Coordinates of C-alpha atoms in Angstrom, one line a residue:
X1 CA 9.4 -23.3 -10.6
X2 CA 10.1 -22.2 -14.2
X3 CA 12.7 -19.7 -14.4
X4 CA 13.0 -19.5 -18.3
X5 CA 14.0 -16.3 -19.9
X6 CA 10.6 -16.2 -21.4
X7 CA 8.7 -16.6 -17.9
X8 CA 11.3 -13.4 -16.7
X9 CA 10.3 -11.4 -19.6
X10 CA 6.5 -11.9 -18.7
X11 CA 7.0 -11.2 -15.5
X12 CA 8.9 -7.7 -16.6
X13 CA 6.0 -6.9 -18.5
X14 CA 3.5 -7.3 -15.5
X15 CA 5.2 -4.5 -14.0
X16 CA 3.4 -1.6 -12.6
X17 CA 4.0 1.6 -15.2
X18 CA 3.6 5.2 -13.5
X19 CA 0.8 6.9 -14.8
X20 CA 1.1 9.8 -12.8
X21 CA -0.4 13.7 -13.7
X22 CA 1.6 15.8 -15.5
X23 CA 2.8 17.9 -13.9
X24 CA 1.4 20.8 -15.8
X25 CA -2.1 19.0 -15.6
X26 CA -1.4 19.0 -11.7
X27 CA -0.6 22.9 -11.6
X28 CA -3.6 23.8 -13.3
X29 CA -6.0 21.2 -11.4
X30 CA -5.3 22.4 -8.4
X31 CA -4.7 26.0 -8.4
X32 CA -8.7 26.1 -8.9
X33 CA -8.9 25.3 -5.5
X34 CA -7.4 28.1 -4.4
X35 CA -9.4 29.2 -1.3
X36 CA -9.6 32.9 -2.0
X37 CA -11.3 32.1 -5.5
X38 CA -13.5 29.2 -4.5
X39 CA -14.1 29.9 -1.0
X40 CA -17.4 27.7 -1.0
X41 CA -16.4 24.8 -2.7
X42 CA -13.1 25.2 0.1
X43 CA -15.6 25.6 3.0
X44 CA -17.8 22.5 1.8
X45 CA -14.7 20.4 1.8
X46 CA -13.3 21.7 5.1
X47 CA -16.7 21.0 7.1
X48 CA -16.3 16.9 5.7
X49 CA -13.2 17.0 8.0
X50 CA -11.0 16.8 4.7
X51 CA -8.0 19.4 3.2
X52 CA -8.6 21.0 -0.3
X53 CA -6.6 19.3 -2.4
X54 CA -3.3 21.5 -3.2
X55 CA -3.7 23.6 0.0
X56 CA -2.6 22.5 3.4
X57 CA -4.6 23.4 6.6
X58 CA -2.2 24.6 9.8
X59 CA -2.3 22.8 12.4
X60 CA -2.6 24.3 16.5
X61 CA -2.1 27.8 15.1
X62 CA -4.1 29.7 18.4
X63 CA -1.5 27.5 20.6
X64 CA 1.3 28.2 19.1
X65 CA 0.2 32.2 19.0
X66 CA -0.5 32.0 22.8
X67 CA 2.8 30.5 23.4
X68 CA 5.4 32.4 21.6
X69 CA 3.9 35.9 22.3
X70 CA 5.1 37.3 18.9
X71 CA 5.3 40.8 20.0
X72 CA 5.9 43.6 16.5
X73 CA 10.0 44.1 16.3
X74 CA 10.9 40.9 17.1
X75 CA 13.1 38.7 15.0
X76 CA 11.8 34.7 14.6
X77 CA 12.1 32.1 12.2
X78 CA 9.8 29.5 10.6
X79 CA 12.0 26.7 10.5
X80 CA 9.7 24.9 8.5
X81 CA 7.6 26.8 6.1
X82 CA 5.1 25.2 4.2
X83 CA 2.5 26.2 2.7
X84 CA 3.3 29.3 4.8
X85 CA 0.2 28.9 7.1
X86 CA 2.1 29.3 10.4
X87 CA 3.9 31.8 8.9
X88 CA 1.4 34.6 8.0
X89 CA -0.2 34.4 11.0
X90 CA 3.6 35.3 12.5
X91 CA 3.4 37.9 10.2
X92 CA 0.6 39.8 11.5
X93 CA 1.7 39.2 14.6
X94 CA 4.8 41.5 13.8
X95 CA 3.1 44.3 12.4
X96 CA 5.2 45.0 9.7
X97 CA 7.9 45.7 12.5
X98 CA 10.8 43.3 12.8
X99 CA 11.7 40.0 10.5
X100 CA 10.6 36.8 9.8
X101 CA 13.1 33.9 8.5
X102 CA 11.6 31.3 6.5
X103 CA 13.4 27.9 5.7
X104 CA 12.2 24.9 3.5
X105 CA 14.3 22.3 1.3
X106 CA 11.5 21.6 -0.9
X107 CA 12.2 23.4 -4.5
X108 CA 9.1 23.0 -5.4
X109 CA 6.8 24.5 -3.0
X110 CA 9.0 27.3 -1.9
X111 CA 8.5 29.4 -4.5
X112 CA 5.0 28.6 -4.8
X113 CA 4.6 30.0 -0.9
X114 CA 6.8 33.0 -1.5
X115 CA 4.6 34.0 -4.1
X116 CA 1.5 33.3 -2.2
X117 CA 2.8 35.6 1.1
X118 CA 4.5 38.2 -1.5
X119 CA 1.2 38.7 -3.2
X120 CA -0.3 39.3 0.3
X121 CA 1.8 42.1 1.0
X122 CA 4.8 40.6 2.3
X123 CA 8.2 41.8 0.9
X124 CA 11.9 41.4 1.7
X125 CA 11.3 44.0 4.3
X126 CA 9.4 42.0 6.4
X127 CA 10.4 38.0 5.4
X128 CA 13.9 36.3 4.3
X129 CA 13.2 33.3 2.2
X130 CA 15.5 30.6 2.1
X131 CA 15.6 27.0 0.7
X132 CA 17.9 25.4 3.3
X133 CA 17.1 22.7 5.6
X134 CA 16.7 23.4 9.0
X135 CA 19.3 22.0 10.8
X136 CA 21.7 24.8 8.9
X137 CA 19.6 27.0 11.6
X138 CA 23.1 28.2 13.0
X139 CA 23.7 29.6 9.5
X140 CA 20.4 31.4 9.2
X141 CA 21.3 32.8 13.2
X142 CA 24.6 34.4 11.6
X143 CA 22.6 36.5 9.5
X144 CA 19.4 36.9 11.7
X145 CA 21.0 37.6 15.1
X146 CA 19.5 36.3 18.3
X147 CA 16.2 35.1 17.8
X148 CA 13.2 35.8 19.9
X149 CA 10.9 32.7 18.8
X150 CA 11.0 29.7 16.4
X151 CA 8.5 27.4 15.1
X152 CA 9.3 24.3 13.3
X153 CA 6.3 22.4 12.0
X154 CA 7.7 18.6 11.5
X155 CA 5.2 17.7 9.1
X156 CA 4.8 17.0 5.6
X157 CA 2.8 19.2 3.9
X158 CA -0.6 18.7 2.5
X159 CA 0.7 19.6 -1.4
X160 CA 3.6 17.1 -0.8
X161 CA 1.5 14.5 0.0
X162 CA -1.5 15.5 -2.5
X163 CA 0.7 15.5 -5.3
X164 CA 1.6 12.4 -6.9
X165 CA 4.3 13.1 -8.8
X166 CA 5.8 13.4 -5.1
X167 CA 5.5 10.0 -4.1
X168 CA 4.4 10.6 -0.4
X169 CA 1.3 8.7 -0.5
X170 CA 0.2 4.9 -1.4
X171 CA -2.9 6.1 -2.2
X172 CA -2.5 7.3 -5.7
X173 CA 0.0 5.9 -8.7
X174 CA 3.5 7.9 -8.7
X175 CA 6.9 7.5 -8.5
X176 CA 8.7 6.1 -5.5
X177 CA 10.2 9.3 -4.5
X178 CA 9.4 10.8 -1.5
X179 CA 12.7 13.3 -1.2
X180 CA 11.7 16.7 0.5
X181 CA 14.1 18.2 -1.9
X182 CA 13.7 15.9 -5.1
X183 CA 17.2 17.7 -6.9
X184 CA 19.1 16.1 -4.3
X185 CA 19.7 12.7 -2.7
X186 CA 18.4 9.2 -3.2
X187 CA 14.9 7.9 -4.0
X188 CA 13.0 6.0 -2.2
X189 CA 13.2 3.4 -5.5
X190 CA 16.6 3.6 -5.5
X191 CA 17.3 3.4 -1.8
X192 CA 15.5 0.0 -2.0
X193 CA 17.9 -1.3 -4.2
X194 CA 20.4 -0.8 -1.3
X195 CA 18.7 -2.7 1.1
X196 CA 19.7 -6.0 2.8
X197 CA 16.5 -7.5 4.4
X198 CA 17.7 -7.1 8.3
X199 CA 18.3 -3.2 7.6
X200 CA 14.8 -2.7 5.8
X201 CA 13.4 -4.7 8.7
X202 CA 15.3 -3.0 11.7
X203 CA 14.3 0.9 9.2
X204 CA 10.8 -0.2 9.3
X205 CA 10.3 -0.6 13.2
X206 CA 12.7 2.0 14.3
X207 CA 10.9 4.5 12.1
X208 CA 7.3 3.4 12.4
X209 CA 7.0 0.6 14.5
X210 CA 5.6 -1.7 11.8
X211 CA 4.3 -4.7 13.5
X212 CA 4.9 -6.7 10.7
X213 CA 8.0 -5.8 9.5
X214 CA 9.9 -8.8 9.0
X215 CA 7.1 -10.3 6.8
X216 CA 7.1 -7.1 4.7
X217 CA 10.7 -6.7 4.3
X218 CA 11.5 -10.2 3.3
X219 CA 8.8 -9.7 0.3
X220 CA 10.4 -6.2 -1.0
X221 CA 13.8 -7.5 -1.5
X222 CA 12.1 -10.6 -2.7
X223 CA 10.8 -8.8 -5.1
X224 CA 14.2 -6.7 -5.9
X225 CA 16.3 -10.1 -6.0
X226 CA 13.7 -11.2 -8.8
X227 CA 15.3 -8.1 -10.7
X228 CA 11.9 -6.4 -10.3
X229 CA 12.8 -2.6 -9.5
X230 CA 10.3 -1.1 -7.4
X231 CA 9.9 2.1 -9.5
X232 CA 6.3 3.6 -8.3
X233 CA 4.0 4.1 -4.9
X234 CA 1.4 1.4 -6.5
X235 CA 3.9 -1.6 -7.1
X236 CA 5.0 -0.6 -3.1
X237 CA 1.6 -0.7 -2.3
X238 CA 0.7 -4.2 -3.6
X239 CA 4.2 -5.9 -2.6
X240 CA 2.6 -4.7 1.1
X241 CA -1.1 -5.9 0.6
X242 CA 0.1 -8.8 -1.1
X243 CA 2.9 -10.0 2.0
X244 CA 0.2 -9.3 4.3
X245 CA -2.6 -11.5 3.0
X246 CA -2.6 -13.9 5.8
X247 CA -4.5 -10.8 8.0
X248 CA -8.1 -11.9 9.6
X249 CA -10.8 -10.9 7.0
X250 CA -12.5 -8.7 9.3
X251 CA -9.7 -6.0 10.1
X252 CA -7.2 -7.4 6.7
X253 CA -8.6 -3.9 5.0
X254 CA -7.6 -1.6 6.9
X255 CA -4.8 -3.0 9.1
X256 CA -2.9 -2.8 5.4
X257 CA -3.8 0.4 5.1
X258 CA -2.0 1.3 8.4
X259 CA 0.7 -1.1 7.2
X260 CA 1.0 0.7 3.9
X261 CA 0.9 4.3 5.9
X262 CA 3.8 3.5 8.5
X263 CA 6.1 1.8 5.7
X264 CA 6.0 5.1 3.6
X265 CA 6.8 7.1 6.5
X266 CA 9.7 5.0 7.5
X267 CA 10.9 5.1 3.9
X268 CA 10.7 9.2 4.2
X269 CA 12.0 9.2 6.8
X270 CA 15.3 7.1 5.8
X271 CA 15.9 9.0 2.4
X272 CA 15.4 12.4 3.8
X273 CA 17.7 11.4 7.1
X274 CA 14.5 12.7 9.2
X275 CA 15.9 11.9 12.3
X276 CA 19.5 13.4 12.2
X277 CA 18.9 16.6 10.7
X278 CA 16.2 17.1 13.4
X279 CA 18.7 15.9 16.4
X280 CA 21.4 18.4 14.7
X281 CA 18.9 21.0 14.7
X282 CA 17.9 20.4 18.7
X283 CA 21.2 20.5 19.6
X284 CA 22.1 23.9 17.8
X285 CA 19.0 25.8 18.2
X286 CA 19.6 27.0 21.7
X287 CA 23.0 28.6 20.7
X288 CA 20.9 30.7 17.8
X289 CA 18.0 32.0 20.7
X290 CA 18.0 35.3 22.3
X291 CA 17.3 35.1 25.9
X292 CA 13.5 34.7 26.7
X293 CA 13.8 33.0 23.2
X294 CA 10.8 30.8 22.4
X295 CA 10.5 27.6 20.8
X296 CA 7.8 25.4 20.0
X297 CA 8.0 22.5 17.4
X298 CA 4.9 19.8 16.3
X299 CA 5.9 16.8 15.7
X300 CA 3.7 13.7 14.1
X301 CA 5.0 10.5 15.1
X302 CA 6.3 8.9 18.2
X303 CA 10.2 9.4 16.9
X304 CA 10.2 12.9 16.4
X305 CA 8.2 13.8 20.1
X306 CA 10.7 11.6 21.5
X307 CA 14.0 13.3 20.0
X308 CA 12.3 16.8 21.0
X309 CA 11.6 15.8 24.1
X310 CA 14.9 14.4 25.1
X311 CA 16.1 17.6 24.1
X312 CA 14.3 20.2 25.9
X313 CA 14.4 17.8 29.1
X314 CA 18.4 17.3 28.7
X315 CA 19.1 21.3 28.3
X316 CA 16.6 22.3 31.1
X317 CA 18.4 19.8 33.1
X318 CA 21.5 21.9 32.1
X319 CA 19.8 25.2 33.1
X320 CA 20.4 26.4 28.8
X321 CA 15.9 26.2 29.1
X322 CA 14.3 27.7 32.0
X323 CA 10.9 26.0 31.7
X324 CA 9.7 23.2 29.2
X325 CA 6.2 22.1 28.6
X326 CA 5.3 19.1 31.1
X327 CA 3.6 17.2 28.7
X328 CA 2.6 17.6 25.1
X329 CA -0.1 20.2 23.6
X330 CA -2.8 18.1 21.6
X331 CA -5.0 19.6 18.9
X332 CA -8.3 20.4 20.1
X333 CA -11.4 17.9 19.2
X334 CA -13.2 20.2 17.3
X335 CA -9.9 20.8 15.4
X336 CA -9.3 16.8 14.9
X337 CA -12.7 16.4 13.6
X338 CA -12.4 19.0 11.3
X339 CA -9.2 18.3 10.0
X340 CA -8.2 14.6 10.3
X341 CA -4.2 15.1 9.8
X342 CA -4.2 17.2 13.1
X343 CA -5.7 13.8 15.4
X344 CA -2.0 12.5 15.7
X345 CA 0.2 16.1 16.2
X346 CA 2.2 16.9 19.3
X347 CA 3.0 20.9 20.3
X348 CA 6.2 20.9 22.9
X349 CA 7.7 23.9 23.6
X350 CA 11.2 25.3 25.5
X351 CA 12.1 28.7 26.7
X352 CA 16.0 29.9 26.6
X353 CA 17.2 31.0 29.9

């Protein structure tokens, strides 16, 4: 093979370039989609069984309400806000009596939320914002008291994943970021760079049991020993289709796609240290619940269901939970058809002794 300093520079300039949306031109695309301006255009898109684009569509919302029995003075916390869906329907639940704490470590779409809910009537009286991450729940509890319920939606939001300055999604050209919080920590780009093949390989099946992990992994640092950086969601994207061209013609479409799908979340996962944060979370949160406290917490992969559930089963075997939920809640079929991001989600909930 030719090697020649020439050959390397071609191959440089073969590289993928981001081409992303400004992020102004992103703001002002998609805040004409909000719902209470365009509510037909909203509705239209809703009945294909797809989200509006810069809006995110709660998932289980009437099983959550059923379970924690949000009663007006109570004090809760929104572990996870969002898009803040979960959370005004808490809200109203409290009747402008008691207080709501809502947590996020996403800079960007916390604000965006807290103006949302302020503009709806909801003040400082009612709801503490804070941009913390979740597992600093012990913290919030110092400031809160005992709380009576908590719901922490495990989920990457809908604007997250729409946005491709982000880089949550393979589907569209953007930076290979994918940090929750994009002021702190490592990038996904960078965290490749870090990478021996055996640990991208053992990342990619512990965190999303990619069946073809080895073949992928040896082709990304492949790629990174050829002193090609890895520096957007597209060039990801085709080092994956490209490893995996050997796939049967009939399913080679869209077994990538899943391919491409579970190698991003494993990536997320990894640079936003998914996994601990939520297991330091689990074991603090029943320290920071009132007695008769309720918990309930959707998760979205097989990982996350199986650290919850380990959790609640392990402290009602300790006698800290006096009941946990037997099996998982799923999301109705009407509400999987209408909204396709809901098919995979898994409602458990705990009560504190």
């Amino acid at each position: 093979m030719n090697s020649s300093p020439d050959n390397q520079k071609k191959k440089h300039k073969r590289r993928v370039r981001y081409s992303g949306t400004h992020p102004k031109s992103f703001h002002e695309k998609y805040k004409e989609l909000q719902p209470e301006k365009y509510a037909d255009d909203v509705n239209k898109i809703i009945q294909k069984g797809n989200t509006p684009a810069g809006t995110h569509r709660s998932i289980c919302v009437n099983e959550i309400l059923e379970f924690l029995q949000i009663t007006p003075g109570q004090v809760g916390l929104d572990a996870t806000l969002g898009y803040g869906g979960h959370t005004l329907e808490m809200l109203k639940c409290l009747d402008s009596k008691g207080h709501l704490y809502a947590l996020d470590v996403d800079s960007i779409e916390l604000p965006r939320t807290q103006d949302r809910l302020e503009r709806l009537g909801f003040g400082p009286d009612i709801i503490t914002f804070k941009q913390t991450n979740f597992s600093n729940i012990d913290q919030v509890a110092l400031e809160s008291g005992p709380l009576n319920f908590v719901l922490a939606d495990l989920g990457v939001s809908s604007m997250q994943i729409d946005n491709p300055e982000r880089g949550f999604s393979y589907k569209s050209d953007g930076p290979l970021d994918l940090r929750l919080n994009p002021n702190k920590g490592m990038s996904a780009s960078n965290r490749l760079k870090t990478m021996k093949q055996n640990e991208l390989e053992g990342m990619l099946i512990e965190n999303a049991d990619e069946p073809h992990a080895s073949v992928i992994s040896h082709a990304i640092i492949d790629t990174i020993k050829k002193g090609i950086d890895i520096t957007t969601t597209t060039q990801l994207q085709q080092i994956i289709e490209k490893a995996l061209h050997f796939l049967p013609e009939k399913t080679k479409k869209e077994d990538i796609k899943k391919s491409c799908q579970r190698c991003f979340q494993a990536l997320r996962i990894d640079v936003n240290s998914e996994y601990e944060v939520l297991y330091e979370f689990l074991e603090k949160l029943p320290t920071t619940l009132a007695k008769g406290g309720r918990v309930a917490i959707l998760s979205f992969h097989s990982g996350e269901d199986r650290l919850v559930k380990k959790s609640f089963q392990k402290f009602y075997r300790e006698g800290v939970y006096s009941d946990i939920a037997s099996k998982p809640i799923r999301p109705t079929a009407e509400e999987c058809y209408s909204n396709s991001r809901a098919r995979s989600t898994k409602l458990r909930w705990a009560i504190k002794s």
